[in-house]
Coordinates of C-alpha atoms and ligand atoms in Angstrom, one line a residue:
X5 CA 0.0 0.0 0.0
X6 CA 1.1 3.2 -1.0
X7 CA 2.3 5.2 2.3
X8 CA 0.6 9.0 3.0
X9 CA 2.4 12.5 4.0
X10 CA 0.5 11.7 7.6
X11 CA 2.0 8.1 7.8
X12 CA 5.3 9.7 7.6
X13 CA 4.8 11.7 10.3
X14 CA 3.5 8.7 12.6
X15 CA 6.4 6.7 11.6
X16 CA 8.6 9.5 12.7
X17 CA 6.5 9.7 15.9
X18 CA 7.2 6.4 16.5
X19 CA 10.3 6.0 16.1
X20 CA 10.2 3.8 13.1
X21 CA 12.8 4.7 10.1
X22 CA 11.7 5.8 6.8
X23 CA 13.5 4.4 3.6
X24 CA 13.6 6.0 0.4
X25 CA 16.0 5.1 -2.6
X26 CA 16.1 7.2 -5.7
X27 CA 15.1 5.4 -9.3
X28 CA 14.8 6.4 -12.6
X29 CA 13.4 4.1 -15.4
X30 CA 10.5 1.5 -14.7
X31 CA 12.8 -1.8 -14.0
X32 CA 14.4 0.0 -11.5
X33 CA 11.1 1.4 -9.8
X34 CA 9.9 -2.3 -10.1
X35 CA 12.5 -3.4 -7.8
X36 CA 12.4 -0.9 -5.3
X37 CA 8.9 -1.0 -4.8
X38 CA 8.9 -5.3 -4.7
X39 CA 12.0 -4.6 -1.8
X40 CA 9.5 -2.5 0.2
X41 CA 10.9 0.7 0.5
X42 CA 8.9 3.6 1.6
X43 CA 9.4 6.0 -0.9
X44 CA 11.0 6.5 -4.2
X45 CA 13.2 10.0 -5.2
X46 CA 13.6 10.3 -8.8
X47 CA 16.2 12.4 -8.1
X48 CA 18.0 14.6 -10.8
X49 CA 21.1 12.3 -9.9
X50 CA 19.9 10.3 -13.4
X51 CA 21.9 13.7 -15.3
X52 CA 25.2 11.6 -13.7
X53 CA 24.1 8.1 -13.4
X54 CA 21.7 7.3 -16.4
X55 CA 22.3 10.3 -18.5
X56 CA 26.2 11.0 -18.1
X57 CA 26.3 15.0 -17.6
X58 CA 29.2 16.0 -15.0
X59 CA 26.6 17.4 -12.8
X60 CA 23.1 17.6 -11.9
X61 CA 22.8 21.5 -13.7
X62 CA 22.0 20.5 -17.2
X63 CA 19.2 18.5 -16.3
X64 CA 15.5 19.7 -17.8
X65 CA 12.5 19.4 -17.4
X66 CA 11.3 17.0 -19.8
X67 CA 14.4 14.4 -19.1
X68 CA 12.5 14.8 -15.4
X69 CA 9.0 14.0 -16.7
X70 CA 10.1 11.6 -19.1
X71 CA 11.9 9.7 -16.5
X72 CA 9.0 10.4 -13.7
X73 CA 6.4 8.6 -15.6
X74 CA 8.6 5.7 -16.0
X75 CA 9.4 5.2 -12.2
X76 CA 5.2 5.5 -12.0
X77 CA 4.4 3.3 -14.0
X78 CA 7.0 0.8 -12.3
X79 CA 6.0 1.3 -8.9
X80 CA 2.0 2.0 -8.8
X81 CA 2.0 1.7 -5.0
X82 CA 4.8 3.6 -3.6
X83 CA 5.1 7.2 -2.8
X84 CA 6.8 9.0 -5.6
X85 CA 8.9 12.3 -5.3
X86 CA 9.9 14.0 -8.3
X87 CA 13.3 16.5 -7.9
X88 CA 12.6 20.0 -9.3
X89 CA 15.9 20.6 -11.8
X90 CA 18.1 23.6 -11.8
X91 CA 16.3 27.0 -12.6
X92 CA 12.8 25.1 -13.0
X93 CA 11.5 26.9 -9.7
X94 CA 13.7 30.2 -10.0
X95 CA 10.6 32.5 -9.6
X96 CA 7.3 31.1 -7.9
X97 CA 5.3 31.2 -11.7
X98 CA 8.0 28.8 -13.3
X99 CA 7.7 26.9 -9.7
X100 CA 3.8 26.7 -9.9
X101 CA 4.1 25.5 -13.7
X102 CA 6.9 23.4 -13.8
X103 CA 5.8 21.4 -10.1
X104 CA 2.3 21.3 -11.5
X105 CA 3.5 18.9 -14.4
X106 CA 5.5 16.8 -12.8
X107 CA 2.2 16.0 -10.4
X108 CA 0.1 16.3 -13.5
X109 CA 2.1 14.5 -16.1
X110 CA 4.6 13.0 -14.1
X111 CA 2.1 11.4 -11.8
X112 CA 4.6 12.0 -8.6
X113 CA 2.8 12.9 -5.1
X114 CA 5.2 15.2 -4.5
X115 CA 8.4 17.2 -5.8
X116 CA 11.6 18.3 -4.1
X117 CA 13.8 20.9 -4.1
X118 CA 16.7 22.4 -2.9
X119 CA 17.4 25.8 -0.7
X120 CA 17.1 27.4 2.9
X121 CA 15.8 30.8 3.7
X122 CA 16.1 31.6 0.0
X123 CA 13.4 29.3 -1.4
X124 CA 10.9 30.3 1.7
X125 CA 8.6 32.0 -0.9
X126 CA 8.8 29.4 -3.5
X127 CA 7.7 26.4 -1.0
X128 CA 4.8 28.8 0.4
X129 CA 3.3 29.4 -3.0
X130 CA 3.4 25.7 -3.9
X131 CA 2.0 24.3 -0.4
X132 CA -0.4 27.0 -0.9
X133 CA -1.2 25.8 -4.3
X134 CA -1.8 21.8 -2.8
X135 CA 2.0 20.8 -4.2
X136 CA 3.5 18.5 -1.5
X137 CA 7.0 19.8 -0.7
X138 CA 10.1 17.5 0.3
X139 CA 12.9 20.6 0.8
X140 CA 16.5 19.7 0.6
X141 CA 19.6 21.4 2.7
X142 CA 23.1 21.2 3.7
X143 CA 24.8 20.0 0.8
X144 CA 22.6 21.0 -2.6
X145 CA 24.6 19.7 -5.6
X146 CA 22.6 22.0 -8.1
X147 CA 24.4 24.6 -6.3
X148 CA 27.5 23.3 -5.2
X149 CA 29.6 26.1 -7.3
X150 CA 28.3 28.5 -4.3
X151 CA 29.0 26.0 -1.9
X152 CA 32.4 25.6 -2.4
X153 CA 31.9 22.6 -4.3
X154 CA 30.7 19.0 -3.4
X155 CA 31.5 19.4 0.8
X156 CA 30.2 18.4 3.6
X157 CA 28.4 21.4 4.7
X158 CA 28.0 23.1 8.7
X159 CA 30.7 22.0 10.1
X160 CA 31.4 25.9 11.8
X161 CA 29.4 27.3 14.3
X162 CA 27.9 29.8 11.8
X163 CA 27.3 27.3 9.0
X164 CA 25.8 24.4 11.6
X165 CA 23.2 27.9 12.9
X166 CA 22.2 28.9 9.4
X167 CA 21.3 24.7 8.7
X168 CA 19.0 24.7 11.7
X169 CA 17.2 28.0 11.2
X170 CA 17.2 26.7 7.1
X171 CA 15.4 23.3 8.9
X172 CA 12.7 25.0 10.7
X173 CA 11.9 27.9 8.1
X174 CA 11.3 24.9 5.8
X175 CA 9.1 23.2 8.0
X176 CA 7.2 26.3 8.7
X177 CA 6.6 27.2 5.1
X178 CA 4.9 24.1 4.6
X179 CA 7.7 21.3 3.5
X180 CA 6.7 17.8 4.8
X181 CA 9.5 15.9 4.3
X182 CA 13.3 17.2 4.7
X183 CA 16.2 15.3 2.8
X184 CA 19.9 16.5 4.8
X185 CA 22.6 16.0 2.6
X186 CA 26.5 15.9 3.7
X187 CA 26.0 17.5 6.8
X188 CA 27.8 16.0 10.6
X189 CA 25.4 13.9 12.4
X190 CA 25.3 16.4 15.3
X191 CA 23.5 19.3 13.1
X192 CA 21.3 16.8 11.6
X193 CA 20.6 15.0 15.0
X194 CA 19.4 18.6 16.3
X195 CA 17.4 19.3 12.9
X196 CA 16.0 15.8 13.6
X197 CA 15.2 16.7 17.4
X198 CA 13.4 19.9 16.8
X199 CA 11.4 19.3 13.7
X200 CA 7.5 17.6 13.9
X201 CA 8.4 16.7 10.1
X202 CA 10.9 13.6 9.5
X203 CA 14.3 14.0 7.8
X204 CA 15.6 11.6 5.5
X205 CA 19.9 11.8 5.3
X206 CA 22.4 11.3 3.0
X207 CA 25.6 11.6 4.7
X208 CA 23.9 12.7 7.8
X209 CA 24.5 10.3 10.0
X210 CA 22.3 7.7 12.4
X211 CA 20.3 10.2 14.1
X212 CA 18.0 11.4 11.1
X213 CA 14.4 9.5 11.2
X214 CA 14.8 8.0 7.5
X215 CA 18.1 7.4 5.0
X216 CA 18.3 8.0 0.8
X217 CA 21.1 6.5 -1.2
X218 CA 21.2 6.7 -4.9
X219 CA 19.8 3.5 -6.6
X220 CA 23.3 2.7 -9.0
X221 CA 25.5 3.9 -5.6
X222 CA 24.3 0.8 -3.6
X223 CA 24.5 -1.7 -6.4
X224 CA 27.9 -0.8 -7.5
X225 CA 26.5 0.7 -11.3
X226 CA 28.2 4.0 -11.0
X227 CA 31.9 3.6 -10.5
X228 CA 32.8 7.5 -11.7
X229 CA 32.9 8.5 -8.3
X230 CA 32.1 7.3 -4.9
X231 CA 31.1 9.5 -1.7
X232 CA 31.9 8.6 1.7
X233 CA 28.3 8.4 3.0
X234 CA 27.7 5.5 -0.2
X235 CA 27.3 1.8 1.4
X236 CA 27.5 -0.9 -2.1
X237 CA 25.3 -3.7 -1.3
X238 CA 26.1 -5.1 -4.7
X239 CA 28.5 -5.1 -7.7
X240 CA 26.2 -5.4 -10.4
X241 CA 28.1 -3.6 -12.8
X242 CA 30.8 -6.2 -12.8
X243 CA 28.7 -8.4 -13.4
X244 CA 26.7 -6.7 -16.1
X245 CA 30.2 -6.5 -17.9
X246 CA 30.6 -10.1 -17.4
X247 CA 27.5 -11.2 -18.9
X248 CA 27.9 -9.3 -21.6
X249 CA 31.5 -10.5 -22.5
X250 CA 29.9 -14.0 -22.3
X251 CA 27.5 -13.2 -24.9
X252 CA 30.0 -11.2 -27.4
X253 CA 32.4 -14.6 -27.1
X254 CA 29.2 -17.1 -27.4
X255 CA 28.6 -15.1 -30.8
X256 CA 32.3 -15.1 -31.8
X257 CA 32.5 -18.4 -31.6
X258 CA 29.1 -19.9 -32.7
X259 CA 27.8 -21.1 -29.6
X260 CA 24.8 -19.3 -29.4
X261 CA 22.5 -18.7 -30.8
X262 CA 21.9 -23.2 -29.5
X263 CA 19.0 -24.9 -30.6
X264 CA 17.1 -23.8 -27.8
X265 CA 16.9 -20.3 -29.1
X266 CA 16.0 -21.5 -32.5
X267 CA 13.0 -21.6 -34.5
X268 CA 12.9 -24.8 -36.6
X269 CA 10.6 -26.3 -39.9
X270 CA 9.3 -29.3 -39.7
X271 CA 10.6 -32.2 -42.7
X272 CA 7.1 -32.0 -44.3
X273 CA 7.3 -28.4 -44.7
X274 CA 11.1 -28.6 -45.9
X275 CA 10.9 -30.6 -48.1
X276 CA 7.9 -28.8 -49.7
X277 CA 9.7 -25.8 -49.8
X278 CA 12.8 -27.0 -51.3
X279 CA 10.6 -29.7 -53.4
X280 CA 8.9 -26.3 -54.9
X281 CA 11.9 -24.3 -56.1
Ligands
LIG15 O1 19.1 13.8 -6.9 C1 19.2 13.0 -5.9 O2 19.3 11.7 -6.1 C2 19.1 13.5 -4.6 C3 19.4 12.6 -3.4 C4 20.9 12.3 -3.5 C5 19.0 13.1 -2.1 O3 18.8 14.6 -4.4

């Protein structure tokens, strides 16, 4: 059964951690929903992982919805958040427009995106508007220019402040769901603390009240690069190469196609066909 914005809150209440795992395409979506995990992120990570970009920047709009749609269709009964991509909600009319498709189109429950104190406005007109909101902070990689590049985020006293103020002006504007990126796991254990809304980490640490990895991260699919905060629970890419090397050799050498994955005559029809000629 698909899970609700209230049973989030409950399971946060309770004590009980939320999982969500990004995915992209609807294979993937397949298997994440049949492993049981809460929710799915199709994160704007596919412009590195499924796409190839050096970043998350160049990714549109329609790669979103096209890629949305897919992870739907896949996973019919699992909450689906849709990332917002760079510039899509840079004033709150492109915000209303663009969010709006990727509920209406898309078919996600809710979107994502990234900012503090500067994206207050932006998450007020879409809650106001019915658009669930999932905010993002700490570490935002569609931004990471600003940030210094790709660092783990509030580790001064300053920085750790302006985190926890970002925190609870997202949860006050309406947000429902906060993903921490790359922060230590004493800011996020304090954003955790004095939020009614549960936070979901990524390099965060224990003490948040749900975790999100990135689908080819934990299966060993992306080897480009590989954070600290990444656990691989698999090496499928290896074997992916494997497999296929099996199958370029079997060609090579004439062992497959076998006569298994052949389509055959039978003699009456072979020899009317070569009896006709
Ligand atoms: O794009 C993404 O996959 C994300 C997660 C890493 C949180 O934003």
């Amino acid at each position: 059964m698909k899970k609700t914005i209230p049973e989030f809150e409950k399971m946060k209440q309770a004590g009980e951690k939320i999982t969500m795992l990004t995915a992209y395409d609807y294979p993937s979506a397949q298997w994440v929903e049949a492993a049981g995990v809460d929710t799915i992120l199709v994160g704007d990570s596919l412009g590195m992982v499924v796409l190839g970009y050096d970043s998350t920047v160049p990714v549109t709009m329609e790669e979103m919805l096209h890629h949305t749609k897919a992870v739907r269709r896949g996973a019919m009964q699992t909450f689906v958040i849709a990332d917002m991509p760079f510039m899509s909600y840079a004033t709150a009319d492109l915000a209303l427009m663009n969010a709006g498709r990727l509920i209406k189109e898309g078919g996600a429950d809710a979107v994502k995106l990234e900012g503090g104190f500067n994206v207050i406005p932006i998450v007020q007109t879409l809650t106001n508007a019915g658009i669930p909101i999932v905010g993002h902070i700490g570490l935002t990689p569609q931004t990471a220019n600003q940030l210094g590049g790709f660092k783990v985020q509030g580790r001064d006293l300053e920085s750790a402040k302006r985190i926890v103020k970002d925190g609870l002006a997202l949860e006050q504007a309406g947000a429902f769901l906060l993903v921490l990126e790359a922060i230590p796991k004493q800011v996020a254990g304090q954003i955790s603390v004095n939020l009614k809304i549960p936070t979901i980490g990524i390099g965060a640490g224990l003490d948040c009240d749900g975790q999100v990895l990135v689908f080819h991260d934990i299966l060993g699919l992306f080897e480009r690069f590989r954070p600290k905060f990444v656990k691989q629970y698999a090496q499928l890419g290896d074997e992916a190469v494997q497999a296929i090397r099996s199958y370029h050799e079997e060609v090579k050498s004439s062992v497959f196609p076998a006569d298994e994955h052949t389509f055959g005559l039978s003699d009456e029809v072979i020899e009317k066909l070569y009896g006709d000629k």
